[in-house]
């Protein structure tokens, strides 16, 4: 087969193959036709090239992420911050706060106009500590010695009067509903004090507070020691028959301070020399010897704080004429509108700041804001209600509570079950308290997990946030922070929710 | 007819791979992606001109009226591939990418003395981008990374019909269907708190829609050697349906939840109204010179994102072809050398910067048989975009290769 002529645009070349009669595919025909071509080699090369191209086509070389400028894409998709979500704030009082075995004695009385007067009384027991080596001694005096723990809440410039009363009832948790004692529990005591002291508190002095007790009682104890009575040496008998326990009470309705005292001996190895005999509370029976051949001085028998026994801080309050007066009659809750647009976080008589986000379940109902990627809450302590920002509590606790104001648990980090968030005082890298552009210090907390949980919750009820002192600290501290409630201008709580917007 | 069937099978198999993305341009995020040029192998070497080009040997789908140049009882089949090497650069960074794809598969044939038909399958647009962006949350100084990725593309298949009204006047119509899937994702990682959130939005868009355009060519012989051809093209603006399914996933601390899953059907965007005109000057069989002007109004092509960024593209294209030997004298096919230049004002307008494109092309057509079949090769050197205003400049070299086959059919075998 060969071609006999060449065609031009208007002339058909004498083409010898009739495709119609060949039972081959189009492509095969094409190839077959090409085989007959004198430029066959050329074509094969071309064909090979085509096959290569075809096989390699549709591939894209991997490309690293190409960073473009901020203006390249200006779409709506992105993260937006919304801080106009409405909040409701109120104060909630918790009646029953566990305070048994709290680890510290809280004694004193303080005041703030928001929640009124508080007085903390400590109930505890004593036991004889040591051995009776001298029975021939002369009784001198009986004292109760308490060691300051440096911590205080309130005004220490005000003189206070502490009185020590013997209990007429055994300290016990039996016949009570719980194995704990609460700040509101009551035990009977003899209203005639064993002794009292009026003093100016020096909580940071590393000194001790000594309360002189009744010599009548002291003499009686001395006689029992001389007789080596079992009522002294056996702590059970001592508490049964001699001294059931003690309550130290401050004078009430004093705008002073609540002081904290140690319940354990100081570890002397780790303490500077100036922190001399800082010990747990003890009652000392001072005596001298006659004759005194070895010139011994400062002799005493001691009855130490029975740390294995039952002890607790009882806190009495008097909120008459305060902002929260009558809170008990409104289910222990008062909205901040009725408390001067302020709320409080207080330990001892536990007061929580309650924040409710009424429309929290609707936060992601808008199609353009379908996801929350973080939510922050800022609370602002009111300037003038604290002396120094650096003395504000470093952190507060935050809980979720149901509609009945029952605490459900601490707020965690998103997706976590045990990593709890704290409401922290804003500090810079050098640990200095940050004062923002509006001359405010602030507490801040990530409440993303709370928001997530509320949005995910299908029920109709809305939980709220409770900010307060922690379960550990509220047994030991007796302080408060006044915080702006809603509609308190620049001190209003600020909720910032970060959304994905599309 | 067997090979028609075979050709269709081939075309369809080609079409199955067309919808893949073959671009890495950040600009392909906008509009329906980077628009592909698919007029034919000869056109690629001549600055993508074609409105006024006519040839009995080279398929030209730029103007359906050109089908009437096909010889009776013959057909043209053209299949092309391309490779594109692009250097992307902005003020901070450079990146080199290579992409390749099938350019087109198309065929034309006479139906009768007056009517001609043809069909084509080609990629219409390609989407393939990977953009990293640092965004700032308004009202804060907080920055977070956003990664925009896109892939996919649209394919186009079209039927062409041309009518040779008289010896010198032809009219052609092209009706096509455009379809394809584009996947766009935005991946944002935010850690405003100590928790890292990742938000992944995936938009799967399925496009489909038809279009129709009309073309005409008028041949005016000036003298025995010179011919002038005028061409015009008008495309009807048509709606394209887009089905969008959007899903948003939020992940944090090992938790991953789909927070939104929506489907939208009602979405429609308009394909641009194309208007073009061209002129060619033929001097014997040696020289062809041509110039095209085309205007595509993308303003009305509403898009899901960035609707304000599309604008009218004006394209100015010119090309020449030169055959050293006049075929009638040499009685041999000859290599045809081509050159072209095109300037596009650009259909994207980003921050008042229209994304211009200009390219210079050189190429040649090499006869591959004694017949009128050609292998066409061309290189296009071009630039697109600008580095100013945080934008991206692309310098590219595009290699185009096509196999333009001329063959006979309905032709009886001669018995020796």
XYZ file of C-alpha atoms in Angstrom, chain A residues 130-430:
301
model
C 3.918 15.191 128.580
C 4.778 13.341 131.762
C 4.362 14.329 135.366
C 7.927 14.485 136.763
C 7.401 16.894 139.613
C 4.544 16.564 142.020
C 5.920 18.967 144.558
C 5.512 22.316 142.878
C 3.832 25.585 143.497
C 1.182 26.627 141.000
C 1.749 30.030 139.394
C -0.720 30.602 136.575
C -2.783 29.087 133.784
C -2.601 30.496 130.255
C -3.915 29.651 126.834
C -1.277 30.298 124.182
C -2.139 30.737 120.496
C 0.377 31.251 117.680
C -0.482 33.739 114.961
C -0.557 32.377 111.444
C 0.160 35.787 109.844
C -3.141 35.680 107.961
C -5.997 37.964 108.819
C -9.122 39.420 107.273
C -10.196 42.855 108.310
C -8.791 45.771 110.230
C -6.014 44.842 112.668
C -5.719 48.338 114.076
C -8.874 47.782 116.042
C -8.483 46.244 119.523
C -10.302 43.010 120.085
C -11.410 41.096 123.079
C -11.240 37.295 123.082
C -12.836 35.272 125.823
C -12.338 31.610 126.586
C -15.303 29.549 127.720
C -15.440 25.930 128.841
C -17.883 23.769 126.921
C -20.724 22.168 128.812
C -21.435 19.798 125.979
C -19.218 17.233 124.366
C -17.911 18.101 120.893
C -19.261 15.386 118.703
C -20.683 14.722 115.269
C -22.984 11.965 116.483
C -26.681 12.733 116.373
C -25.998 15.230 113.628
C -26.913 14.695 109.999
C -23.400 14.627 108.790
C -19.981 13.494 109.846
C -18.821 17.077 109.534
C -19.386 20.126 111.598
C -20.588 23.252 109.888
C -20.006 26.926 110.511
C -23.545 27.121 111.780
C -23.329 24.280 114.314
C -23.796 25.146 117.956
C -22.529 23.629 121.208
C -23.389 24.686 124.709
C -20.762 26.493 126.749
C -20.485 28.181 130.104
C -21.171 31.856 129.610
C -18.804 32.652 132.457
C -15.415 32.819 130.787
C -12.341 31.036 132.046
C -10.416 34.057 130.990
C -10.265 36.834 128.454
C -7.829 39.209 126.824
C -8.069 42.544 125.136
C -5.321 43.173 122.651
C -4.192 44.769 119.429
C -3.697 41.992 116.911
C -0.204 41.581 115.522
C -0.780 38.745 113.114
C 2.554 39.097 111.310
C 4.677 39.488 114.389
C 5.449 35.803 114.731
C 4.400 36.324 118.307
C 1.954 34.444 120.400
C -1.284 35.523 121.922
C -1.532 34.578 125.583
C -4.827 34.509 127.415
C -4.657 34.309 131.153
C -7.173 31.817 132.512
C -8.899 31.465 135.819
C -6.641 30.603 138.773
C -9.488 28.763 140.402
C -9.496 26.374 137.468
C -5.677 26.446 137.375
C -5.383 25.521 141.031
C -7.819 22.692 140.557
C -5.774 21.340 137.654
C -2.535 21.695 139.691
C -3.989 19.617 142.486
C -5.033 16.926 140.053
C -1.535 16.855 138.540
C 0.038 16.554 141.956
C -2.251 13.612 142.609
C -1.403 12.163 139.185
C -5.087 11.614 138.621
C -6.197 9.540 135.656
C -8.499 12.387 134.783
C -5.347 14.240 133.742
C -3.307 11.535 132.038
C -6.138 9.903 130.135
C -7.407 12.240 127.514
C -10.787 10.524 127.464
C -11.305 11.001 131.179
C -9.938 14.532 130.966
C -12.575 15.447 128.371
C -15.281 13.542 130.242
C -14.628 14.900 133.675
C -12.394 17.928 133.631
C -12.708 20.006 130.497
C -15.108 18.952 127.684
C -13.595 21.522 125.405
C -13.088 25.177 124.905
C -14.550 27.862 122.739
C -12.637 31.052 122.047
C -15.035 33.829 121.228
C -14.328 37.341 120.072
C -16.433 40.245 121.124
C -19.219 40.431 118.560
C -20.166 43.247 116.173
C -16.679 44.682 116.148
C -15.319 46.127 112.952
C -11.976 44.468 113.506
C -10.303 41.482 111.980
C -10.663 37.755 111.888
C -7.311 36.255 112.812
C -5.928 32.889 111.999
C -3.952 30.739 114.408
C -1.843 27.691 113.899
C -3.089 24.217 114.701
C 0.260 22.525 114.243
C 3.772 22.986 115.575
C 6.057 24.780 113.219
C 8.693 22.675 111.566
C 11.645 24.244 113.353
C 14.185 22.954 110.872
C 12.701 25.014 108.078
C 12.069 28.212 109.882
C 14.190 31.212 110.595
C 15.299 31.673 114.167
C 12.960 34.561 114.761
C 10.030 32.201 114.389
C 10.610 30.853 117.865
C 8.164 28.613 119.632
C 5.371 28.810 117.094
C 3.358 25.866 118.241
C -0.129 24.543 118.081
C -2.530 25.978 120.647
C -1.752 24.910 124.162
C -2.823 25.595 127.705
C 0.159 26.061 130.007
C 0.128 25.533 133.703
C 3.108 27.504 134.986
C 4.707 26.515 138.261
C 7.901 26.886 140.252
C 9.780 24.530 142.505
C 10.532 25.107 146.148
C 13.322 24.474 146.728
C 14.739 25.006 143.256
C 18.280 23.618 143.397
C 18.879 23.750 139.628
C 17.479 27.268 139.274
C 14.900 26.015 136.744
C 12.743 28.728 135.260
C 9.651 28.943 133.104
C 8.424 25.558 134.097
C 5.002 24.465 132.897
C 2.846 21.493 132.234
C 1.004 21.727 129.009
C -2.359 20.703 127.679
C -2.099 20.743 123.900
C -4.695 21.192 121.240
C -6.075 17.764 120.494
C -5.574 17.709 116.759
C -7.025 14.196 116.528
C -10.201 15.407 118.114
C -13.091 17.353 116.849
C -12.689 21.052 116.256
C -14.366 23.615 114.055
C -14.844 27.293 113.420
C -18.304 28.547 114.099
C -19.165 31.708 112.247
C -21.914 33.971 113.394
C -23.120 36.798 111.257
C -25.162 39.853 111.764
C -26.236 41.260 108.406
C -28.665 43.735 109.830
C -28.450 47.046 107.944
C -26.068 45.482 105.438
C -26.680 45.152 101.709
C -27.686 41.536 102.024
C -30.056 42.063 104.913
C -33.038 39.785 104.496
C -31.290 37.477 102.058
C -32.555 34.493 104.032
C -36.132 35.376 103.172
C -35.445 35.230 99.438
C -34.048 31.720 99.373
C -30.600 33.036 100.283
C -30.275 34.908 97.008
C -30.378 38.603 96.289
C -29.987 40.135 92.846
C -27.238 42.717 92.551
C -29.759 45.388 91.590
C -30.880 45.244 95.241
C -27.363 45.244 96.621
C -26.087 48.450 95.095
C -25.139 46.723 91.844
C -22.366 44.990 93.704
C -21.780 41.386 94.441
C -19.436 39.729 96.834
C -17.253 36.708 97.143
C -16.866 35.844 100.787
C -15.527 32.939 102.753
C -16.513 31.931 106.233
C -20.133 32.915 105.877
C -19.978 31.687 102.353
C -21.287 34.225 99.854
C -21.056 33.450 96.179
C -21.338 35.715 93.213
C -23.822 34.050 90.955
C -23.786 34.805 87.254
C -26.440 33.609 84.920
C -26.333 33.892 81.157
C -30.041 33.682 80.355
C -29.717 33.093 76.640
C -26.715 30.842 76.829
C -28.476 28.007 75.027
C -29.173 30.283 72.090
C -25.595 31.391 71.647
C -25.005 29.156 68.667
C -28.527 29.194 67.279
C -27.531 31.775 64.701
C -26.427 30.057 61.498
C -23.640 32.539 61.026
C -22.151 31.853 64.448
C -22.338 28.105 64.752
C -19.456 27.409 67.070
C -18.014 28.814 70.214
C -14.237 28.683 70.403
C -13.700 30.169 73.777
C -15.513 32.214 76.383
C -13.970 34.427 79.005
C -15.348 36.106 82.009
C -13.830 39.118 83.678
C -14.855 40.336 87.089
C -13.756 43.663 88.457
C -13.109 44.258 92.153
C -14.425 47.696 93.053
C -11.665 50.135 93.708
C -11.738 51.514 97.202
C -13.184 48.357 98.727
C -9.746 46.819 98.995
C -6.638 48.442 100.374
C -4.000 47.042 98.059
C -4.567 45.154 94.839
C -1.711 42.856 95.717
C -3.606 41.770 98.831
C -6.597 40.588 96.841
C -6.931 36.812 96.748
C -4.871 35.469 93.914
C -7.535 33.085 92.747
C -11.158 32.287 93.291
C -13.063 29.134 92.512
C -15.796 28.797 89.948
C -18.559 26.233 90.027
C -21.532 25.243 87.985
C -24.789 25.309 89.892
C -28.256 24.189 88.918
C -31.413 26.233 89.039
C -31.817 25.404 92.719
C -28.423 26.928 93.439
C -26.984 23.530 94.193
C -23.326 23.316 93.291
C -22.767 20.668 90.619
C -19.014 20.863 90.358
C -16.060 22.982 89.511
C -15.728 24.342 86.002
C -13.059 22.518 84.027
C -11.095 23.280 80.939
C -12.908 22.326 77.737
C -12.873 18.600 77.144
C -11.284 17.916 80.502
C -12.725 16.240 83.531
C -10.228 17.074 86.208
C -8.364 20.115 84.955
C -10.230 22.831 86.764
C -10.123 26.473 85.927
C -9.627 29.160 88.531
C -10.710 32.753 88.499
C -7.345 34.415 88.562
C -6.309 37.904 89.391
C -4.807 39.413 86.256
C -1.050 39.654 86.651
C 1.723 40.453 84.222
C 4.910 38.452 83.655
C 6.493 40.008 86.729
